[in-house]
mmCIF file of C-alpha atoms and ligand atoms in Angstrom:
data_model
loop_
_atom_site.group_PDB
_atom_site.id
_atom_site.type_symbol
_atom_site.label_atom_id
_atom_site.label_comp_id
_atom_site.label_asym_id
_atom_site.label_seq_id
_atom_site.Cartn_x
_atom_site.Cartn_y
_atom_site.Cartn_z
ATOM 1 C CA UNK A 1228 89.162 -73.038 -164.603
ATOM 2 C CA UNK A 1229 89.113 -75.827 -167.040
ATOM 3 C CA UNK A 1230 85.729 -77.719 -167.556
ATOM 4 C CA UNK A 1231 87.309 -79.773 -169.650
ATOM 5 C CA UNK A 1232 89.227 -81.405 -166.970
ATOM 6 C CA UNK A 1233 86.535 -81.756 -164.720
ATOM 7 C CA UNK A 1234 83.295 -83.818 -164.163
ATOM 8 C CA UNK A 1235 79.632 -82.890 -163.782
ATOM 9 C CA UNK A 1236 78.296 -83.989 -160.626
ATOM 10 C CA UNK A 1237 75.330 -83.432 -158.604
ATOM 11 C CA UNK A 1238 76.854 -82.271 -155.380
ATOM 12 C CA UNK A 1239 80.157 -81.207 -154.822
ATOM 13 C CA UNK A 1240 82.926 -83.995 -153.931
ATOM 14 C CA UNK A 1241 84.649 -82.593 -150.774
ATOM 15 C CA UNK A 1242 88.581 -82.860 -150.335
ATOM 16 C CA UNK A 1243 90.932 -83.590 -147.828
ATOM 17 C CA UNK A 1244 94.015 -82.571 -148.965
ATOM 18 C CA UNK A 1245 96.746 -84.452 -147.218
ATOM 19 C CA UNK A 1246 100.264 -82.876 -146.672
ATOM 20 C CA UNK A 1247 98.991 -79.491 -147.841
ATOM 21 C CA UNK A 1248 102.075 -77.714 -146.674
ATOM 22 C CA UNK A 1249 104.536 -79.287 -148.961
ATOM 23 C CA UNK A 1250 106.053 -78.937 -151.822
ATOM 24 C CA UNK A 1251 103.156 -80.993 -153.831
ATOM 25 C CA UNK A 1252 100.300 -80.095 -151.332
ATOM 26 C CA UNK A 1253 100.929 -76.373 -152.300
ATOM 27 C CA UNK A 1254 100.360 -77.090 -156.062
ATOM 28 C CA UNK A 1255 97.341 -79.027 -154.951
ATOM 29 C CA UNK A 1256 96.015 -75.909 -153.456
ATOM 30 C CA UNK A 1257 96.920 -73.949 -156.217
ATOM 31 C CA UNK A 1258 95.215 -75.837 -159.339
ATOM 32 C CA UNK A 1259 91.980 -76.669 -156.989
ATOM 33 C CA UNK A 1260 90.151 -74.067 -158.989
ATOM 34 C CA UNK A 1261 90.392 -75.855 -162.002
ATOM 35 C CA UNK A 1262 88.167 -78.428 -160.969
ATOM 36 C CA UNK A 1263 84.844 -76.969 -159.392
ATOM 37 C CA UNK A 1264 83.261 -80.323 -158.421
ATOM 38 C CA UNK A 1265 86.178 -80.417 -155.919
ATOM 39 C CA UNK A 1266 85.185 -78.463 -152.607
ATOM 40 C CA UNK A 1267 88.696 -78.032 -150.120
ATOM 41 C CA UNK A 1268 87.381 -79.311 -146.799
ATOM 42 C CA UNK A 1269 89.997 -79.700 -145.041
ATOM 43 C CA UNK A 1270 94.059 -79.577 -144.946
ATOM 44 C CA UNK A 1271 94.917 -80.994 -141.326
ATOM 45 C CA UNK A 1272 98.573 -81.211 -140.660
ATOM 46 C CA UNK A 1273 100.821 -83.683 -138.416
ATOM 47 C CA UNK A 1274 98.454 -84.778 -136.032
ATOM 48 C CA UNK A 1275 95.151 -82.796 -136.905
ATOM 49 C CA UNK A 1276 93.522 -85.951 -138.773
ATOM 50 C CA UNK A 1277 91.169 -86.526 -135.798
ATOM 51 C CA UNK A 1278 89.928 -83.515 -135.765
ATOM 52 C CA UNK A 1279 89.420 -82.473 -139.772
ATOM 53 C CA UNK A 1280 85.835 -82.138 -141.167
ATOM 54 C CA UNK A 1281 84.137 -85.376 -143.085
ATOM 55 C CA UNK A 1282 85.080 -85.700 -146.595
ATOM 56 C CA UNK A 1283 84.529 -87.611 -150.097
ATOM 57 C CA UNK A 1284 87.921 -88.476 -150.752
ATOM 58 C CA UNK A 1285 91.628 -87.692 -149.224
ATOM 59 C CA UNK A 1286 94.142 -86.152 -151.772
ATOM 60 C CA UNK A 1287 97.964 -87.148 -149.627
ATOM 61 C CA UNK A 1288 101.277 -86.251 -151.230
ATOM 62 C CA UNK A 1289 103.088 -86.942 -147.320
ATOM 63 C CA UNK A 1290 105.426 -89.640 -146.731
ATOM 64 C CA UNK A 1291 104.917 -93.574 -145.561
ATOM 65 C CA UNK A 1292 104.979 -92.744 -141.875
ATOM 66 C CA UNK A 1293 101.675 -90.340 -141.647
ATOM 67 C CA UNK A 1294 99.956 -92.993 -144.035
ATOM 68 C CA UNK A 1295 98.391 -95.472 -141.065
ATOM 69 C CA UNK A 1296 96.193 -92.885 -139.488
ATOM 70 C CA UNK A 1297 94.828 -91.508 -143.090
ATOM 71 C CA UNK A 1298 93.693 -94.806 -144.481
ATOM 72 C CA UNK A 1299 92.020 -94.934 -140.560
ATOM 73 C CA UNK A 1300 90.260 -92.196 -141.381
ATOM 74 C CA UNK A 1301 89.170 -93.315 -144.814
ATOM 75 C CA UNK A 1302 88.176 -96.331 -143.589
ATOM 76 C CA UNK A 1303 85.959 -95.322 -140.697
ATOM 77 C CA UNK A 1304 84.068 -92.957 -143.257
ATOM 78 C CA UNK A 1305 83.871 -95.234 -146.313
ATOM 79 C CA UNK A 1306 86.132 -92.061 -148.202
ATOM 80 C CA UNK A 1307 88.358 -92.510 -151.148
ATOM 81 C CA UNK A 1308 91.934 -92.478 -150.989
ATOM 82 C CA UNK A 1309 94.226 -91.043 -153.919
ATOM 83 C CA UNK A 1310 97.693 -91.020 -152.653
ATOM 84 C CA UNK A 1311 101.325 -90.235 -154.761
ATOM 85 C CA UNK A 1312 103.617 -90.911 -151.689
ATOM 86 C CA UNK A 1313 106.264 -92.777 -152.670
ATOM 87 C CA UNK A 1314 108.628 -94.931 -150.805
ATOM 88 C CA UNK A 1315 106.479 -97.371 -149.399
ATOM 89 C CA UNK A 1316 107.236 -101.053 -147.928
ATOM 90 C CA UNK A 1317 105.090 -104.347 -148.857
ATOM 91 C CA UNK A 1318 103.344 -103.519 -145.137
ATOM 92 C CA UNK A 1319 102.068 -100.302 -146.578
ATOM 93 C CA UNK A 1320 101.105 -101.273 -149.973
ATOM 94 C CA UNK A 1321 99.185 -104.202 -148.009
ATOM 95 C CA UNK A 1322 97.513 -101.866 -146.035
ATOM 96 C CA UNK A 1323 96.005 -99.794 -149.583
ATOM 97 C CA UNK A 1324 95.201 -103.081 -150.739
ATOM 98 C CA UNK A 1325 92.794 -104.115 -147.550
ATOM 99 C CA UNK A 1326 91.725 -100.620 -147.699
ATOM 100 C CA UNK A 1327 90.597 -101.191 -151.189
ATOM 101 C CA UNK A 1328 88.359 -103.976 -150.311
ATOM 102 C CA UNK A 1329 85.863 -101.093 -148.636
ATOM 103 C CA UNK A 1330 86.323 -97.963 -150.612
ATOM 104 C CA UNK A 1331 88.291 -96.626 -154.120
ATOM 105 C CA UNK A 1332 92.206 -96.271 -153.779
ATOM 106 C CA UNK A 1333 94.198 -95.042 -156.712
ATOM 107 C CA UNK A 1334 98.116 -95.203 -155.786
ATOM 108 C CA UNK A 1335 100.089 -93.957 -158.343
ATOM 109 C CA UNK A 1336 103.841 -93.319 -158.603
ATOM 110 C CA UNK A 1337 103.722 -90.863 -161.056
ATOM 111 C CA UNK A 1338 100.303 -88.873 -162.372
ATOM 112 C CA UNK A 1339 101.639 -87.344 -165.609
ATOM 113 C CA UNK A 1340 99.984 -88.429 -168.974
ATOM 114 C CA UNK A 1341 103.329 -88.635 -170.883
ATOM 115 C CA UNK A 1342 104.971 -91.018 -168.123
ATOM 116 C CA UNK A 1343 101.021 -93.205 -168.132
ATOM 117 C CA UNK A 1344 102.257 -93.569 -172.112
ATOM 118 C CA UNK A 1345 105.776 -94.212 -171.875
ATOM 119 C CA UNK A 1346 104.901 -96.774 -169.230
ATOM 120 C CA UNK A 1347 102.865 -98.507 -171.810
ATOM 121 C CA UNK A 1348 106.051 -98.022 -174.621
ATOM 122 C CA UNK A 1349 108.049 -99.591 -172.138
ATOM 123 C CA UNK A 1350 105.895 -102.519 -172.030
ATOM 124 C CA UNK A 1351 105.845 -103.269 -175.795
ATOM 125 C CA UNK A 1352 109.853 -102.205 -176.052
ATOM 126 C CA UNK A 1353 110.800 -105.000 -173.668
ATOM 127 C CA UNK A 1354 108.134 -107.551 -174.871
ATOM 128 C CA UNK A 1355 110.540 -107.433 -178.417
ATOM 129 C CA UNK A 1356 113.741 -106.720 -177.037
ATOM 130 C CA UNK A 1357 113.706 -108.574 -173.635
ATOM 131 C CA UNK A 1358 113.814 -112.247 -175.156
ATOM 132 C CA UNK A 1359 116.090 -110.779 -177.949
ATOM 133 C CA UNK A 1360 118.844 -110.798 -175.332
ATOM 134 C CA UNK A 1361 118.907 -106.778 -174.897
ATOM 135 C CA UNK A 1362 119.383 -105.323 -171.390
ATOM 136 C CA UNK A 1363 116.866 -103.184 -169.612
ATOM 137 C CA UNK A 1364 118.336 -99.883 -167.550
ATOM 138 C CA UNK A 1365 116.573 -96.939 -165.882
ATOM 139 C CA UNK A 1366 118.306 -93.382 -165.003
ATOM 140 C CA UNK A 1367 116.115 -90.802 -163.149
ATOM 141 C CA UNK A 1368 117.117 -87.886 -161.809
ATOM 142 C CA UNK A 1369 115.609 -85.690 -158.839
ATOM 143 C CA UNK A 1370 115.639 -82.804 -156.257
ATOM 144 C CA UNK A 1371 118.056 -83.245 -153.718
ATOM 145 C CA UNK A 1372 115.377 -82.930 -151.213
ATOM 146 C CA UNK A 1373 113.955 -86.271 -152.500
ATOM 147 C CA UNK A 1374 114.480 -89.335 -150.357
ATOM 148 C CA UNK A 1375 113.877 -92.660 -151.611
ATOM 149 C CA UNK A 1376 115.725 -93.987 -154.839
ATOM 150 C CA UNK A 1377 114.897 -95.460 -156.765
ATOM 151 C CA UNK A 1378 112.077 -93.129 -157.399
ATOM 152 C CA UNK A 1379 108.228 -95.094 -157.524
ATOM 153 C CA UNK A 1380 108.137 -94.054 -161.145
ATOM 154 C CA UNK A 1381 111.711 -95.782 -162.040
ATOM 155 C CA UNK A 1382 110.390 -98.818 -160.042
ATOM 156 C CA UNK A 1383 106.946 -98.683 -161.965
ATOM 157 C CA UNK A 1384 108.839 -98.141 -165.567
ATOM 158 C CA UNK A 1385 110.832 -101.264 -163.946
ATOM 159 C CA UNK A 1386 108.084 -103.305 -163.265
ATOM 160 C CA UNK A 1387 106.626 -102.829 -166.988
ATOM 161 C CA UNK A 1388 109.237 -103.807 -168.396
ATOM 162 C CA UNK A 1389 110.048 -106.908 -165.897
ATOM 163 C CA UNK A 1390 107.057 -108.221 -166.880
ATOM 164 C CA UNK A 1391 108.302 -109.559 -170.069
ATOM 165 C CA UNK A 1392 111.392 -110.767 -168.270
ATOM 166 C CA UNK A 1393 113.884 -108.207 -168.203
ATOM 167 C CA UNK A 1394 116.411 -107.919 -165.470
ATOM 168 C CA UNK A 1395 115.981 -104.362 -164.692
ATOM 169 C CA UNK A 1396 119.108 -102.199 -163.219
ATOM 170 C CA UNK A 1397 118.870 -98.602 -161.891
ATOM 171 C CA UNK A 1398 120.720 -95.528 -161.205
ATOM 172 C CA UNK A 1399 119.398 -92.701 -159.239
ATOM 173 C CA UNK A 1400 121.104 -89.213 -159.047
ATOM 174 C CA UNK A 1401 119.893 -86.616 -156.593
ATOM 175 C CA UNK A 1402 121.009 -83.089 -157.684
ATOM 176 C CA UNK A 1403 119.933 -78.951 -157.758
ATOM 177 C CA UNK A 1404 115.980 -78.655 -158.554
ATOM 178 C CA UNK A 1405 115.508 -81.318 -161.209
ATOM 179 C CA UNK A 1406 111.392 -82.009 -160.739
ATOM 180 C CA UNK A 1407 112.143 -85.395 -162.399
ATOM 181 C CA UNK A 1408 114.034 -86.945 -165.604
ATOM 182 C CA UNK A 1409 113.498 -90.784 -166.214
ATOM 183 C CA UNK A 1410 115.449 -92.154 -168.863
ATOM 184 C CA UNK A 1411 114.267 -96.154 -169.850
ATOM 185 C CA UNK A 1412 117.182 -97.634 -172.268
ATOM 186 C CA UNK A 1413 117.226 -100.479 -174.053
ATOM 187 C CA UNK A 1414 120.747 -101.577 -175.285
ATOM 188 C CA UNK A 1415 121.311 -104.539 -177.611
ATOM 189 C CA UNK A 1416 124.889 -105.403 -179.740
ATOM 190 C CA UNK A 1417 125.115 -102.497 -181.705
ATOM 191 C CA UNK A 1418 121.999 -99.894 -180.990
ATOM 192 C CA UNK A 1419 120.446 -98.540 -178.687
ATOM 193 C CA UNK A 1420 116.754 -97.245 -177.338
ATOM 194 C CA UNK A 1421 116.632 -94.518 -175.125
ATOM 195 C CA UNK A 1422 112.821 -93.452 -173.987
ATOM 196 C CA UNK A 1423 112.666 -90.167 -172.039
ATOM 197 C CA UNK A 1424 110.314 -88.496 -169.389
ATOM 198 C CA UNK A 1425 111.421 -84.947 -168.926
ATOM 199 C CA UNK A 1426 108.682 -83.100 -165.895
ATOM 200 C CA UNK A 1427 109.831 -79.529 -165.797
ATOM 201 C CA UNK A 1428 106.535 -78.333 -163.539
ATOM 202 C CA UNK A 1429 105.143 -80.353 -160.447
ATOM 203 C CA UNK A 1430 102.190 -79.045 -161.381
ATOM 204 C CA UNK A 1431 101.457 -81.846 -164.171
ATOM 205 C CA UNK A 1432 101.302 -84.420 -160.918
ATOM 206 C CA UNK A 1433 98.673 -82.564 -158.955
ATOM 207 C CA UNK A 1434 96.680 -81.144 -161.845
ATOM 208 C CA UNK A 1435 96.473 -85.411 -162.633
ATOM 209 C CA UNK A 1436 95.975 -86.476 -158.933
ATOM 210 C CA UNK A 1437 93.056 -83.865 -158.902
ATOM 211 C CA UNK A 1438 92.038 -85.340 -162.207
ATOM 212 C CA UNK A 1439 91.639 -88.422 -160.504
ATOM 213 C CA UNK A 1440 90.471 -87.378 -157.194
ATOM 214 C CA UNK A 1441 87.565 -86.629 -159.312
ATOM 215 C CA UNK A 1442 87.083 -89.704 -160.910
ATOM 216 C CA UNK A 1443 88.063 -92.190 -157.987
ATOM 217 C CA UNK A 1444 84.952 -90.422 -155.864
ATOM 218 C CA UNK A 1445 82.416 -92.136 -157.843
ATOM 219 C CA UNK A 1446 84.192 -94.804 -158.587
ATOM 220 C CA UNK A 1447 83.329 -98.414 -156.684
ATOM 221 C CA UNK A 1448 85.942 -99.575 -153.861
ATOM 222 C CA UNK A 1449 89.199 -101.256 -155.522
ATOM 223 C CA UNK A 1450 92.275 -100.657 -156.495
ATOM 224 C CA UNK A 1451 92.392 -98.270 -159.459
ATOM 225 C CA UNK A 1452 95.584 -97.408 -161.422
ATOM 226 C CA UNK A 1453 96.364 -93.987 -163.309
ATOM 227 C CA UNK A 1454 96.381 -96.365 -166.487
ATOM 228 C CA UNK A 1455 93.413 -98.248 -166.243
ATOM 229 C CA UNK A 1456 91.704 -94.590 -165.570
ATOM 230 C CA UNK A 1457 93.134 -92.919 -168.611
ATOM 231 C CA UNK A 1458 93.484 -96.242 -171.126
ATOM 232 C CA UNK A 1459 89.709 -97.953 -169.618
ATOM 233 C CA UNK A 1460 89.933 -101.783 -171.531
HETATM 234 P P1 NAD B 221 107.372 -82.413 -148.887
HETATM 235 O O1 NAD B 221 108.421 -82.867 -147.923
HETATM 236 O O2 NAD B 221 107.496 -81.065 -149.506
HETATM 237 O O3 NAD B 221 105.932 -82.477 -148.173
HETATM 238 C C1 NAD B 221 105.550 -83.536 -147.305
HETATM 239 C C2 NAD B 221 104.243 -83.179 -146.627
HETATM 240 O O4 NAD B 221 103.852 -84.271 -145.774
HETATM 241 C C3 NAD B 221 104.317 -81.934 -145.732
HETATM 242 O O5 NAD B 221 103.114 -81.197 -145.850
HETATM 243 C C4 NAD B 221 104.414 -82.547 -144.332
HETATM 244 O O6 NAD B 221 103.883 -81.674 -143.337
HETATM 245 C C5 NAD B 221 103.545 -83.773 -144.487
HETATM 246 N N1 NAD B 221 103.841 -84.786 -143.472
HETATM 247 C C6 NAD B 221 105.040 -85.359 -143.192
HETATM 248 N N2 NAD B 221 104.910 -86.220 -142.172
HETATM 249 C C7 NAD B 221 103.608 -86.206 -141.811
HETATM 250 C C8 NAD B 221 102.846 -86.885 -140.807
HETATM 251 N N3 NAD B 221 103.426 -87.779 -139.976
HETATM 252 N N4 NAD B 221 101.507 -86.627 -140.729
HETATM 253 C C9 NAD B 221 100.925 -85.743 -141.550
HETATM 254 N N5 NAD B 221 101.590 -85.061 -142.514
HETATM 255 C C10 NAD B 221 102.916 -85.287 -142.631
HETATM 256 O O7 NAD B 221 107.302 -83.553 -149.994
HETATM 257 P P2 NAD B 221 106.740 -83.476 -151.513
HETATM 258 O O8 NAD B 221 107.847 -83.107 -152.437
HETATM 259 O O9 NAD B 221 105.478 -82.675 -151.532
HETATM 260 O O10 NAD B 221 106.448 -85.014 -151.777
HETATM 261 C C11 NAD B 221 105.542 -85.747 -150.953
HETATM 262 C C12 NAD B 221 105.476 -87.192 -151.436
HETATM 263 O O11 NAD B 221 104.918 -87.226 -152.744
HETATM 264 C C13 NAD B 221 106.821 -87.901 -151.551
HETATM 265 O O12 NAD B 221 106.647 -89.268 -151.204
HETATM 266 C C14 NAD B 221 107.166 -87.783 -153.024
HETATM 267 O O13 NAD B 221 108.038 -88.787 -153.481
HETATM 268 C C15 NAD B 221 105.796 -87.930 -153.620
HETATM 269 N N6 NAD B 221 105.613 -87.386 -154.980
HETATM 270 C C16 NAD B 221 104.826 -88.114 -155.825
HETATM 271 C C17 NAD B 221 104.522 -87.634 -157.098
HETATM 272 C C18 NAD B 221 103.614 -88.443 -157.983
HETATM 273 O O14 NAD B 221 103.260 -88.015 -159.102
HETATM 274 N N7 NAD B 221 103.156 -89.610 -157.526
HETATM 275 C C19 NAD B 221 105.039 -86.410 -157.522
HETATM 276 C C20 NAD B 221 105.837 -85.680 -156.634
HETATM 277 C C21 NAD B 221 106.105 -86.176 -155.355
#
């Protein structure tokens, strides 16, 4: 275990982990020990919601579809929500947001440190460059088991950087076992900035959504970011 990670608290926090049986849900399982305050609860698969034990907060790594009945369930209990699955429509990041109005939610694309800080390089790069007339692109590469493309993290590199007016352009490539590449680059007339995110172990995401799990427990309802957790203002 590693106390470092974790937080002192007076009872333990229990877990729902959500989409146990994939390929995230399995490292979930796997780094749980590192953080005592977390108790594993329960791990209900398709359909089993109804019938899993009461819990603190939900852990999902699933997909869009199996997200209505969850937040249900968090809703009905006052639980938090920390949720990585990617790919989801305005109706569905609606639905976090009115779920956040009665108990913690932390969405986050991506749960690595290094991505948290390149999002905030990102940020300052295209405050400087953007107005200087330099174009904005992003490159990831994934699994070929992943589905949606651009990848949440490409979209939230995008968004960082569209907020000093970029026009942002991607390109996704699906191939072998890549656990995730992002590559933000900044060309102007002449040079060029390339910032890279190499992830060569999932287990950096659910080692940082149990991080949070821990944190967004005692945390009041509202929407909560991986940044604003790891940079507080
Ligand atoms: P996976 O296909 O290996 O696992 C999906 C899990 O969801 C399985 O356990 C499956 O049983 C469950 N599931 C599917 N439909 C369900 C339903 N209707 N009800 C209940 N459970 C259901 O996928 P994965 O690689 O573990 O990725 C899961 C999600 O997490 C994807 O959206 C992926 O993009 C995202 N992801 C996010 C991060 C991050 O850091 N935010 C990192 C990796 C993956």
């Amino acid at each position: 275990s590693n106390p470092a990670n974790d937080l002192q608290v007076d009872r333990p926090i229990r877990v729902l982990i959500h989409g146990a049986s994939g390929r995230m849900g399995q490292a979930l399982l796997r780094l749980l020990p590192e953080f005592p305050s977390l108790q594993l609860v329960a791990t209900p698969g398709r359909g089993e919601l109804s019938a899993a034990a009461d819990f603190d907060v939900a852990v999902d790594f699933s997909l869009p579809e199996a997200l209505p009945p969850l937040l249900q369930r968090c809703r009905e209990q006052g639980a938090a929500l920390v949720t990585g699955t990617t790919g989801l429509d305005a109706s569905a990041r609606q639905a976090l947001e009115s779920l956040a109005a009665q108990v913690p939610v932390l969405w986050a694309s991506n749960f690595s440190l290094g991505v948290a800080v390149m999002d905030r390089l990102v940020e300052e790069a295209s405050a400087v460059l953007t107005p200087a007339g330099w174009q904005c692109d992003i490159i990831e590469q994934h699994h070929i088991h992943k589905k949606d493309a651009p990848s949440g993290t490409a979209l939230t590199l995008g968004a960082s950087a569209e907020r000093a007016g970029a026009e942002v352009r991607y390109a996704a490539l699906r191939a072998g076992d890549i656990v995730g590449e992002h590559t933000v680059q900044f060309a102007g007339v002449g040079e060029r900035i390339e910032l890279i995110h190499r992830a060569s172990s999932r287990d950096i995401f659910a080692r940082g959504a149990l991080w949070c799990a821990t944190r967004v427990a005692v945390a009041p309802a509202g929407m909560h970011t991986i940044r604003s957790l790891l940079f507080p203002a």
